[in-house]
Short mmCIF file of C-alpha atoms in Angstrom, two decimals:
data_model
loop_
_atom_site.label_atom_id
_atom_site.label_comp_id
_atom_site.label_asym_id
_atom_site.label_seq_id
_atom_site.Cartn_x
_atom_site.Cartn_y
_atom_site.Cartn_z
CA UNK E 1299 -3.91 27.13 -4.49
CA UNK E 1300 -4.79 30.53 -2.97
CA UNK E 1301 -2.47 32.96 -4.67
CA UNK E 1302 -3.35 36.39 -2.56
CA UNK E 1303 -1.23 39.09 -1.84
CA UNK E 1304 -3.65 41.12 0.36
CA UNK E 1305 -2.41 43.29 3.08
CA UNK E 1306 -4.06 41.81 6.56
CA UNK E 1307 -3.85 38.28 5.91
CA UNK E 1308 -1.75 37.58 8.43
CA UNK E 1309 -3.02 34.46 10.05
CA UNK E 1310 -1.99 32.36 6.61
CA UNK E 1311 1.49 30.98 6.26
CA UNK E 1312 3.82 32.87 2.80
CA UNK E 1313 5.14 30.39 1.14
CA UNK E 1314 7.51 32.13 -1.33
CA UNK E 1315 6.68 30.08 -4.80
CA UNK E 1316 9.20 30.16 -7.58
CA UNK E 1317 7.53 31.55 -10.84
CA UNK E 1318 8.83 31.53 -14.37
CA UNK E 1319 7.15 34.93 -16.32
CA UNK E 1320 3.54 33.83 -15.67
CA UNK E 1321 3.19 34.12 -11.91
CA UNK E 1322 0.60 32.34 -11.87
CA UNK E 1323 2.29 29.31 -12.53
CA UNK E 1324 4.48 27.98 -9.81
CA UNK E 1325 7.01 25.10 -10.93
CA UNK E 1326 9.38 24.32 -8.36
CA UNK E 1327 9.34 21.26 -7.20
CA UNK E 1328 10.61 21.87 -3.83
CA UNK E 1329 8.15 24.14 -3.41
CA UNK E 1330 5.63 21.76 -4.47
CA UNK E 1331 6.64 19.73 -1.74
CA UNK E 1332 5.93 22.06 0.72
CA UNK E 1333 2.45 23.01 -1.08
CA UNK E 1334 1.39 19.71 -0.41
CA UNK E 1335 2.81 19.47 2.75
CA UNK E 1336 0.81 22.73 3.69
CA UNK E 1337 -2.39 21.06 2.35
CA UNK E 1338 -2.01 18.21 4.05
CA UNK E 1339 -1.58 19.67 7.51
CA UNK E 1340 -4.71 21.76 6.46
CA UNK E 1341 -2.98 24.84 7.10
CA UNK E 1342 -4.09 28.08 4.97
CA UNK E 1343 -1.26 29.46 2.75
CA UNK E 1344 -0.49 32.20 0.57
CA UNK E 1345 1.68 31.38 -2.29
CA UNK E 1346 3.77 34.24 -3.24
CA UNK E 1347 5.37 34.61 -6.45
CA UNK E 1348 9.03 34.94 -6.51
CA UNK E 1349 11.63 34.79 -9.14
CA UNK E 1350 14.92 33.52 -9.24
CA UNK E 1351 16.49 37.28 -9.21
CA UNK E 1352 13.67 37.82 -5.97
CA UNK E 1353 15.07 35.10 -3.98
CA UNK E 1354 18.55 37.16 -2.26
CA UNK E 1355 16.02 39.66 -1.47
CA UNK E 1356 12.75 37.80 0.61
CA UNK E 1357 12.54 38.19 3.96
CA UNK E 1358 15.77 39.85 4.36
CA UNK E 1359 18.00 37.70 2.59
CA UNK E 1360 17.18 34.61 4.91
CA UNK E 1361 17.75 31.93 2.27
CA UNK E 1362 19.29 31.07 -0.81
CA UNK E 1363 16.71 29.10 -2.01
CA UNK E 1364 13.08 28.52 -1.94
CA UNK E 1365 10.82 27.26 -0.98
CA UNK E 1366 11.08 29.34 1.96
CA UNK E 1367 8.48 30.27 4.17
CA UNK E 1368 7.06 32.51 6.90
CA UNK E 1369 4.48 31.51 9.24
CA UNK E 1370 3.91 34.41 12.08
CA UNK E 1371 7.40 35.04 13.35
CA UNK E 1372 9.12 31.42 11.62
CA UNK E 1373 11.01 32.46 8.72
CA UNK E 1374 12.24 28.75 7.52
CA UNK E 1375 14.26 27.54 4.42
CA UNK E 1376 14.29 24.06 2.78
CA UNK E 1377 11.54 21.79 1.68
CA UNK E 1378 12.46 18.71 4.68
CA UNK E 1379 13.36 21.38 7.33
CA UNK E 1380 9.90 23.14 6.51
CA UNK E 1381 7.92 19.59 6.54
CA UNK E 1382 9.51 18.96 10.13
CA UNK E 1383 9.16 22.33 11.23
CA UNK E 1384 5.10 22.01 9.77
CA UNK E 1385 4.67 18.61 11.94
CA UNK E 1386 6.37 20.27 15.37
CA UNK E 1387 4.44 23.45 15.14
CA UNK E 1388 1.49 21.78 14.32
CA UNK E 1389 1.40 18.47 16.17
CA UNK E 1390 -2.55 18.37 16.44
CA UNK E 1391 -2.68 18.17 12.69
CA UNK E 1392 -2.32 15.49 10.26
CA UNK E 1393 1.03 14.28 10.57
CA UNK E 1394 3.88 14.76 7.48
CA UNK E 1395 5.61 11.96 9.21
CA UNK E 1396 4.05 9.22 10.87
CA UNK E 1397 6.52 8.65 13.78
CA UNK E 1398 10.29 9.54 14.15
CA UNK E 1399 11.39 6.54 12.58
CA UNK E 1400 10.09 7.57 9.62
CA UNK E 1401 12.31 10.72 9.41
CA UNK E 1402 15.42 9.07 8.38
CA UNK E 1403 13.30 6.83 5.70
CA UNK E 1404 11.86 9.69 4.26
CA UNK E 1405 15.43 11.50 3.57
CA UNK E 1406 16.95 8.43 2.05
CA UNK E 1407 13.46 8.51 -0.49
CA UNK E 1408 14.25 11.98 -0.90
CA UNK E 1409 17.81 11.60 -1.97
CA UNK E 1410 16.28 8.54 -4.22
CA UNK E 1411 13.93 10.93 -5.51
CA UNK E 1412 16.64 14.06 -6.41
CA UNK E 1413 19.56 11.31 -7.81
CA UNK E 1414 17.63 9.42 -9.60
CA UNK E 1415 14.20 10.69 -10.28
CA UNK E 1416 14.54 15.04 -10.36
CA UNK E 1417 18.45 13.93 -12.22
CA UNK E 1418 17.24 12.22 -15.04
CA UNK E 1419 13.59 14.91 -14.85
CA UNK E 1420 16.06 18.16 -15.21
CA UNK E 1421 17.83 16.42 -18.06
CA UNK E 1422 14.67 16.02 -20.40
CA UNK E 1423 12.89 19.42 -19.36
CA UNK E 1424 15.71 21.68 -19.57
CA UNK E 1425 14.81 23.54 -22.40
CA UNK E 1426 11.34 23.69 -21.59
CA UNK E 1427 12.20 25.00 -18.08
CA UNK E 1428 14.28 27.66 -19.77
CA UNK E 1429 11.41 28.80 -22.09
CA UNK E 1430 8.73 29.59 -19.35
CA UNK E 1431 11.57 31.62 -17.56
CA UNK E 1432 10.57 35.37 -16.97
CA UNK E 1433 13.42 37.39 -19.30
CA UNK E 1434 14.88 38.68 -16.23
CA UNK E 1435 16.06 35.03 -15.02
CA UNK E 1436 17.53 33.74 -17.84
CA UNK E 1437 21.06 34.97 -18.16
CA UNK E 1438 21.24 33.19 -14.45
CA UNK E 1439 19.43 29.84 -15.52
CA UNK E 1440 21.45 29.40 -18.72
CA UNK E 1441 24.95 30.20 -16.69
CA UNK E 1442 24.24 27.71 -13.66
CA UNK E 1443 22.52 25.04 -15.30
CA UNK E 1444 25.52 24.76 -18.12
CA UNK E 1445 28.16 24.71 -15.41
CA UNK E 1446 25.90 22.17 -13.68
CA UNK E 1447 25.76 20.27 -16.51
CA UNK E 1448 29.04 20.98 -18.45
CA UNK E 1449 27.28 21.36 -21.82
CA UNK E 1450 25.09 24.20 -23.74
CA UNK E 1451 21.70 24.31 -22.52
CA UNK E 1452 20.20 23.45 -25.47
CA UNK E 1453 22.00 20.42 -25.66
CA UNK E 1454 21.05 19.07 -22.50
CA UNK E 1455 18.07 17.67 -23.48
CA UNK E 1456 18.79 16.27 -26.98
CA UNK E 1457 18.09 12.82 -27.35
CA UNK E 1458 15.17 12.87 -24.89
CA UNK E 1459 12.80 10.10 -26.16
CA UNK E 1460 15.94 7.34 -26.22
CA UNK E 1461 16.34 8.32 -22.26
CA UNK E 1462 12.62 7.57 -21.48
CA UNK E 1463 12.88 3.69 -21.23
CA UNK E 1464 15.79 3.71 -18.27
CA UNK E 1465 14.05 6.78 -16.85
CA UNK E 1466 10.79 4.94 -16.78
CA UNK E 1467 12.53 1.90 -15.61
CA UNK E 1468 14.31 3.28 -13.04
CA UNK E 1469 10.67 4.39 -10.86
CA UNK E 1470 10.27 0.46 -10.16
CA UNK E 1471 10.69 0.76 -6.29
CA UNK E 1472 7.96 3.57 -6.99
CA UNK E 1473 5.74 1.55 -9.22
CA UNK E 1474 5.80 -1.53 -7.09
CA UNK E 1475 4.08 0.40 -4.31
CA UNK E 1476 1.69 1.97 -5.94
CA UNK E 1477 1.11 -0.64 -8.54
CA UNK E 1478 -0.90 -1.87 -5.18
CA UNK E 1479 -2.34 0.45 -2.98
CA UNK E 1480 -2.97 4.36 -3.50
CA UNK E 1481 0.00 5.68 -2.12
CA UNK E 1482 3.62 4.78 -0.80
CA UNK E 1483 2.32 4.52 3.08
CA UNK E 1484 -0.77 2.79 2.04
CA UNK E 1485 -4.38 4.83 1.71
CA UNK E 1486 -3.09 8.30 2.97
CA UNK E 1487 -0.03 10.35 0.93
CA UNK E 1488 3.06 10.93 3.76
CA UNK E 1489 5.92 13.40 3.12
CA UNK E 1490 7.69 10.74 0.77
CA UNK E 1491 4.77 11.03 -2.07
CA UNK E 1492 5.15 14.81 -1.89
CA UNK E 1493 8.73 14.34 -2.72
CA UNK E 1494 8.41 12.51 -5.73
CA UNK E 1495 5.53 14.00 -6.73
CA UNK E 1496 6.98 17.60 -6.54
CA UNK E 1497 9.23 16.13 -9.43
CA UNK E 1498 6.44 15.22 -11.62
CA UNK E 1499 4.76 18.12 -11.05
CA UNK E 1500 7.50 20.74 -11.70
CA UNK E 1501 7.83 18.69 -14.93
CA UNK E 1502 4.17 18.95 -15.53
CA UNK E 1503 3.83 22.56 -15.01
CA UNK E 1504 6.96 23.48 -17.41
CA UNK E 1505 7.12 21.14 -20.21
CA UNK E 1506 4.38 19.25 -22.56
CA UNK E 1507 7.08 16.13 -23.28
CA UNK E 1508 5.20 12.95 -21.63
CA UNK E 1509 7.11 11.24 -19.28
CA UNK E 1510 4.78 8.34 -17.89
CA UNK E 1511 2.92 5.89 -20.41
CA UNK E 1512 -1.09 6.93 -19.36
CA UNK E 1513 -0.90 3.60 -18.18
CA UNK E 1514 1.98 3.34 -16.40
CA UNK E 1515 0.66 2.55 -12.43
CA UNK E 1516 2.85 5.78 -11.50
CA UNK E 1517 1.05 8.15 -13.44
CA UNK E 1518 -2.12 6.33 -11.87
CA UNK E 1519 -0.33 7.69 -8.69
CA UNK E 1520 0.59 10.49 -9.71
CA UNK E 1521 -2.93 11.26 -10.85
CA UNK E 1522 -4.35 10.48 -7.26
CA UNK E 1523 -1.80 12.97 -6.31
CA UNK E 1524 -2.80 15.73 -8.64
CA UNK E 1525 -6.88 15.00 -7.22
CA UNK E 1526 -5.37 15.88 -3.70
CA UNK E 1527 -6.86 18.53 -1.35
CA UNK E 1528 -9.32 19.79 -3.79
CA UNK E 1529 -7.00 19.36 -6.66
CA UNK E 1530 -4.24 21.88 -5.61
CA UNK E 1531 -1.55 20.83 -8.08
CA UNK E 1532 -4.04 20.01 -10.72
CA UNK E 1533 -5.16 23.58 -10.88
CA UNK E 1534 -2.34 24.81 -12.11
CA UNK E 1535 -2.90 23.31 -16.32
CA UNK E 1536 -0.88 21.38 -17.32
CA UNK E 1537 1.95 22.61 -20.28
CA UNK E 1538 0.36 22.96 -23.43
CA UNK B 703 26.32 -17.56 14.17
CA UNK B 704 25.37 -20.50 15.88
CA UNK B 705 25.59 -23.22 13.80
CA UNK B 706 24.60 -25.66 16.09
CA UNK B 707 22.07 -28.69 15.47
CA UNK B 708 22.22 -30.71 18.32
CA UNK B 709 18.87 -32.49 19.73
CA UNK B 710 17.29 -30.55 22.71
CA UNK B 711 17.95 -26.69 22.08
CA UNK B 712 13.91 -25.92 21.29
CA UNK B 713 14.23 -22.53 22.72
CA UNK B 714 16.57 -21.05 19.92
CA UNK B 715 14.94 -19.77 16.72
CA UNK B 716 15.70 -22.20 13.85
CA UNK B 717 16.83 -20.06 10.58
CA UNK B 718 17.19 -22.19 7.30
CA UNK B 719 19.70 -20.86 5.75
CA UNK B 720 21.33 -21.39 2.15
CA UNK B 721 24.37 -22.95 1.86
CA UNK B 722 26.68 -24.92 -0.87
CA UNK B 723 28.84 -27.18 -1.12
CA UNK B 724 30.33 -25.82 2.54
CA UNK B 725 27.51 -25.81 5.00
CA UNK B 726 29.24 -23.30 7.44
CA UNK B 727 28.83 -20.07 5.03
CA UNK B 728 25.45 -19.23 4.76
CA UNK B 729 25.21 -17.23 1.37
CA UNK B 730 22.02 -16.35 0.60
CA UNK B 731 21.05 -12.12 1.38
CA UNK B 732 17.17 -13.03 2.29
CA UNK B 733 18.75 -15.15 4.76
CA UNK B 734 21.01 -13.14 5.88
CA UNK B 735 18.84 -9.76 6.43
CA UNK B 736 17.37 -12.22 8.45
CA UNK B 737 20.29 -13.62 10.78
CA UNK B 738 20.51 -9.61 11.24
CA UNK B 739 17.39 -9.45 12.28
CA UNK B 740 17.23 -12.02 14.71
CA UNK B 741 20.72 -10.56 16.23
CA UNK B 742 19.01 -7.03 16.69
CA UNK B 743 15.93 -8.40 18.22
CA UNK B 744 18.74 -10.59 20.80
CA UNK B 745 17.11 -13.61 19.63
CA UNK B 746 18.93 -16.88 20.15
CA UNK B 747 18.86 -18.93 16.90
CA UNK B 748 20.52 -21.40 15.12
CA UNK B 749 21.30 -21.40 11.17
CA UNK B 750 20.27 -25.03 9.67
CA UNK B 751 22.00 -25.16 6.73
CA UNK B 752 19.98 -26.07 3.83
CA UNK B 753 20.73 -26.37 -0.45
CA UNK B 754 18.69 -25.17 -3.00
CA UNK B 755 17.23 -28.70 -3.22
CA UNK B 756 16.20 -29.19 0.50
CA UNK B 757 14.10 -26.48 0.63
CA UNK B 758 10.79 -28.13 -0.99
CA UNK B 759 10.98 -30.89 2.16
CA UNK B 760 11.60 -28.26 5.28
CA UNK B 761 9.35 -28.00 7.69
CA UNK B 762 6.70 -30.33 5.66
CA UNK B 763 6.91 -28.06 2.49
CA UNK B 764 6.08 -25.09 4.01
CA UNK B 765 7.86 -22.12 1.15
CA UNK B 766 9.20 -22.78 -1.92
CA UNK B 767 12.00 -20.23 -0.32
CA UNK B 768 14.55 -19.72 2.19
CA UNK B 769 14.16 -17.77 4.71
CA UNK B 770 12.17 -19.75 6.83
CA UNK B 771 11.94 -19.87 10.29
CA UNK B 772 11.10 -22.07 13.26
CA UNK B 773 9.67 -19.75 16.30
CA UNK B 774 8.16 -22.76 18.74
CA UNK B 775 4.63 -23.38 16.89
CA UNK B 776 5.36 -20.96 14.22
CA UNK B 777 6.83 -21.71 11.39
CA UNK B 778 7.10 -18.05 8.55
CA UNK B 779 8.82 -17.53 5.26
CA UNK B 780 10.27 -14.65 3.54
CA UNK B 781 12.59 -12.12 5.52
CA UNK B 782 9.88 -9.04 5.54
CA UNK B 783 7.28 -10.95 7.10
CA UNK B 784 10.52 -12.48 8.88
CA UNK B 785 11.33 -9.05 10.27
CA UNK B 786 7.30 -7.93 10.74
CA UNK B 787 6.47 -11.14 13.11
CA UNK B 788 9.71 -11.04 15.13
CA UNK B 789 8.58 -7.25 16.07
CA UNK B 790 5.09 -8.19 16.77
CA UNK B 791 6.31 -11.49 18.32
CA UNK B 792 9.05 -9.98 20.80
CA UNK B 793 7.53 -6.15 21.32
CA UNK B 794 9.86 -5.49 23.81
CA UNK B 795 13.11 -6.65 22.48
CA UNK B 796 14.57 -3.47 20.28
CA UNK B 797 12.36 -2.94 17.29
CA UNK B 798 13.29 -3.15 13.97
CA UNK B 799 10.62 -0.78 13.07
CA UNK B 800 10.74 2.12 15.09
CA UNK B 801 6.74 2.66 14.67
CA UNK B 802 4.27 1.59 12.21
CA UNK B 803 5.12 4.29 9.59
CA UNK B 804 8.20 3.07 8.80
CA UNK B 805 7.20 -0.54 7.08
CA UNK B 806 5.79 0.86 4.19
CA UNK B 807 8.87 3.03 3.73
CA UNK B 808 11.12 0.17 4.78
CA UNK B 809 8.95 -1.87 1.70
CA UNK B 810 10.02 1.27 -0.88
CA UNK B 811 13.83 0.68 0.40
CA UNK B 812 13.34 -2.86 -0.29
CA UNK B 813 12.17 -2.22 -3.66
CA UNK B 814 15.49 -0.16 -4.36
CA UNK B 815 17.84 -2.61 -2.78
CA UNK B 816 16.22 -5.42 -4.83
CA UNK B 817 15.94 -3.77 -8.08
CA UNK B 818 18.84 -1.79 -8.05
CA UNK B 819 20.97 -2.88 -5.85
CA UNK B 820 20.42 -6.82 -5.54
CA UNK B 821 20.18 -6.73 -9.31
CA UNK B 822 23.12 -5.32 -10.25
CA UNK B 823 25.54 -7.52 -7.56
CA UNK B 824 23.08 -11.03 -9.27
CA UNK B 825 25.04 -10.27 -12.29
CA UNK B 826 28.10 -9.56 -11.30
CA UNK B 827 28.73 -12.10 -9.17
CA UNK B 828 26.56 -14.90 -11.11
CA UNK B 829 29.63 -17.07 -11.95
CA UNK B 830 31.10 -16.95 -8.39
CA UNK B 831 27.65 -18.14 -6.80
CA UNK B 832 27.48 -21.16 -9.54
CA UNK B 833 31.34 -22.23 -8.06
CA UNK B 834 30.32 -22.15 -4.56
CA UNK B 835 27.13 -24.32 -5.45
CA UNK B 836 26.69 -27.76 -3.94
CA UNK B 837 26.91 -29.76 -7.09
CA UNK B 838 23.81 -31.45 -6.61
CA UNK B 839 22.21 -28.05 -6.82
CA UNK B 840 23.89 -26.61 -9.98
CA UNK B 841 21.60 -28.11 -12.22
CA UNK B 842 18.41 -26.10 -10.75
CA UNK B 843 20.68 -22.53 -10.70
CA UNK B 844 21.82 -23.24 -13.91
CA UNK B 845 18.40 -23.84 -15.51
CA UNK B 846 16.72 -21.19 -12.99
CA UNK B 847 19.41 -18.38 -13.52
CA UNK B 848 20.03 -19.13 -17.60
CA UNK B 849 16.14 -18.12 -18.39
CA UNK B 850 16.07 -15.56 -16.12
CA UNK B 851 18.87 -13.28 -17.36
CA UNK B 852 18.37 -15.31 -20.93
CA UNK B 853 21.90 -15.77 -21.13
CA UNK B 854 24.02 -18.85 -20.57
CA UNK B 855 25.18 -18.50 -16.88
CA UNK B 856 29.29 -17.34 -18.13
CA UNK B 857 28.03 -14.64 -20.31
CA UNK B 858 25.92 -12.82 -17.18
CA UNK B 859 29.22 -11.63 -15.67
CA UNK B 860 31.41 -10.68 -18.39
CA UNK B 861 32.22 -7.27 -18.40
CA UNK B 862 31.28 -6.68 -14.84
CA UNK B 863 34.75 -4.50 -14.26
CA UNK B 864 32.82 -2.09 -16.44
CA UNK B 865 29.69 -2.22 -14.94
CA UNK B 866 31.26 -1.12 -11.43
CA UNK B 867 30.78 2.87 -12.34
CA UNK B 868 27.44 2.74 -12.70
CA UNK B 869 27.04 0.40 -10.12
CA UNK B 870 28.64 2.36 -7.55
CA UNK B 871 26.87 5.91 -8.50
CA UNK B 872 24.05 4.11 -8.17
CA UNK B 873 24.61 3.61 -4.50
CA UNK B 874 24.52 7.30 -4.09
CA UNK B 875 20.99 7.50 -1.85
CA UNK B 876 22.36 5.16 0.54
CA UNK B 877 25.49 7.02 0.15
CA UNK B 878 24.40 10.02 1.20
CA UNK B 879 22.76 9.24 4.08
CA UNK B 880 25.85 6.92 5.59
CA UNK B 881 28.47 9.53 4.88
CA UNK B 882 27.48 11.33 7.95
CA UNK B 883 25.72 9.09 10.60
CA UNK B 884 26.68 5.15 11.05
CA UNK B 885 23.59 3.52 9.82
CA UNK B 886 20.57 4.87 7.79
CA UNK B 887 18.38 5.59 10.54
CA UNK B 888 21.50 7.10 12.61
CA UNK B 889 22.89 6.29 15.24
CA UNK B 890 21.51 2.40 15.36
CA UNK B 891 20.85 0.24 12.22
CA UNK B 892 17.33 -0.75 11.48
CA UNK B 893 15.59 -3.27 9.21
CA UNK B 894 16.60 -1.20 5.96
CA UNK B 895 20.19 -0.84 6.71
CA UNK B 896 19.90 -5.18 6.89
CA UNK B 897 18.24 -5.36 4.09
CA UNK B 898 20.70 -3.91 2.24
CA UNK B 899 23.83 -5.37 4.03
CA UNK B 900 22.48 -8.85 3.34
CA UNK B 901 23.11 -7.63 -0.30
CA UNK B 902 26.62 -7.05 0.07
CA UNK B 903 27.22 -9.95 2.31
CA UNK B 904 26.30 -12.49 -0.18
CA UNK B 905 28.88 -10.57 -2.06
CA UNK B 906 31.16 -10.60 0.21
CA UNK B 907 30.83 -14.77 0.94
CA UNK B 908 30.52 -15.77 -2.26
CA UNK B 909 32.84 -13.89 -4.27
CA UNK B 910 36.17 -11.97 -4.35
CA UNK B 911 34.90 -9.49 -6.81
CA UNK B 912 35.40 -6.03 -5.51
CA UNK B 913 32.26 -4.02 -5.78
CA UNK B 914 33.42 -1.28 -3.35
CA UNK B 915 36.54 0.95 -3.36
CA UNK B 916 37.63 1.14 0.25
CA UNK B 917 37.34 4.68 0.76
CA UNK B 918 33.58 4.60 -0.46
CA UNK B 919 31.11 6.17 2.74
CA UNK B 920 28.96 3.00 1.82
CA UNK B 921 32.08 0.43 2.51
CA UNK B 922 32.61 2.07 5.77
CA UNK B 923 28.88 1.59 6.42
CA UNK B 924 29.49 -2.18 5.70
CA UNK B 925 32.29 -2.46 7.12
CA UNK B 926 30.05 -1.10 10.49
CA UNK B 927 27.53 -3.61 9.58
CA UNK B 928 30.07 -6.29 9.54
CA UNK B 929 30.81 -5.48 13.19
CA UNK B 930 27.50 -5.51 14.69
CA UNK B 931 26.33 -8.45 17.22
CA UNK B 932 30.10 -9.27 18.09
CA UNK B 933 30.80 -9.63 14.40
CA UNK B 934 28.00 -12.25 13.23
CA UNK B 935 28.03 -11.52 9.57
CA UNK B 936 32.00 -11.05 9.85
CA UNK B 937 32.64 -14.49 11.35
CA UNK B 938 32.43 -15.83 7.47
CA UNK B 939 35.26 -14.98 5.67
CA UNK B 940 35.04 -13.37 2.89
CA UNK B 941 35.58 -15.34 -0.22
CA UNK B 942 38.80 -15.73 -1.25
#
């Protein structure tokens, strides 16, 4: 990932990257997604660091959330709108989606991914999340995420290892794809990899508890996914 | 449905489809994602009722499973490949893929339905689909279904009532995308919206079990399913 704040760069997309306190370390997993996505449209981005506290404030308030990016005069919010915005802007490149039937698809693997994959992630890494937090953030983390999840947030992820065998059991629709060919669409990674993959990801970047058995034919996949476009995620380590 | 097996009619489509002891409610969700599919593509066809002990003798032996299918000369088993050859069969009759990208993420939906979905209504409704049964064929489900759930065929639903929360939140992708457009793909139901129907509709026929609380986005959605093709899949009663 090209992490460059230069002044005069201004033919490369911004994609505003949430950090914890070392910037250069970018977990979100929505803004994974859109990493990837970036990558695989071969488009040049910058990934700027932004904390939680930074987010009211980029590009004149325009979102709530990130990822959000800017790409000449496009200011755009959300990981799906961005991917759809990336394929109509760019139609000559590599498409995100391969066909407009494949929109609808895509969301209801994304809403698989968030309910049941991110759900059950967010659960386990809590703490970890929490601890790679810049100082600044963490009054905000601790008082969302225990509303969010009625409990203390140290509490959230007690009991971790017992929640591993229905997590892991619960990425069958995953693992039967790619227990067969490289990625969900076949050779090439679509939009719906990136999604899941964001998860794992986000998870990898902020927390050292293993989540996949090494050999588990998702972490296979998720390995392919990590080797992606000169290894962009992988170059971020992984949590020691 | 047709159910119509007089001599002569060798334009129709002939769809073996599972029934017990009363041949005139096909039960069986494969074959019924099926009947769905022939109804989108406006394919005439007629539903030859078959039991679970018939099936080894159609068409000369030709699957071990229903669906199967009679297309003139062809003869093809198993309701994705179903769905795949009527498309490439009939390209101009409506697809049920709206482009090539969308099978492999029609295959991941699949894998959900089956393993989540499909998996969760099997034991529920276990008991129900051994009392509709032919009883020539009870024998076979009885031995089939006792070593797959490793359970003597009673015990599978008992304590279903309590098994409905988590069976229900775990409807929450498809959920999510119904609660604000008709079918999964929008405006018109594709392949994966049948796929999943067929779920509920061997439910639906073979048990009086309520899996859905009627004010649940996803029984609207069936209930819209129920109503396509002048109301093939609701011309079976439900079970009483």
């Amino acid at each position: 990932m090209l992490i460059c704040r230069e002044v005069g760069e201004a033919m490369s997309i911004k994609l505003y990257d949430l950090v914890g306190h070392d910037e250069k370390r970018p977990f979100s997993p929505h803004c994974w997604k859109v990493a990837f996505a970036l990558a695989h449209k071969g488009l040049e981005f910058e990934s700027v660091p932004a904390r939680f506290r930074d987010i009211q404030s980029l590009e004149d308030g325009a979102s709530r959330t990130v990822p959000l990016i800017r790409d000449g005069e496009q200011v755009i919010s959300e990981s799906f709108r961005i991917a759809l915005y990336l394929d109509e802007a760019y139609p000559d490149l590599p498409p995100l989606f391969k066909g407009e039937g494949t929109v609808p698809l895509t969301r209801f693997i994304e809403r698989w991914a968030h309910q049941t994959v991110y759900a059950q992630i967010a659960r386990m890494i809590l703490g970890d999340l929490f601890a790679i937090l810049d100082e600044g953030d963490r009054e905000y983390f601790r008082k969302t995420r225990e509303a969010r999840f009625g409990q203390k947030l140290e509490d959230v992820p007690v009991g971790r290892e017992e929640r591993l065998p229905a997590f892991r059991a619960s990425l069958d629709p995953l693992r039967s794809m790619v227990e067969r060919q490289a990625f969900i669409a076949g050779e090439e990674p679509c939009f719906a990899d990136y999604i899941i993959a964001g998860g794992f990801q986000w998870a990898r970047v902020s927390s050292s508890f293993q989540l996949l058995e090494t050999d588990d034919p998702v972490a296979g996949w998720f390995e392919r996914c990590l080797d992606l476009y000169g290894g962009l995620a992988r170059s971020i380590a992984a949590a020691a």
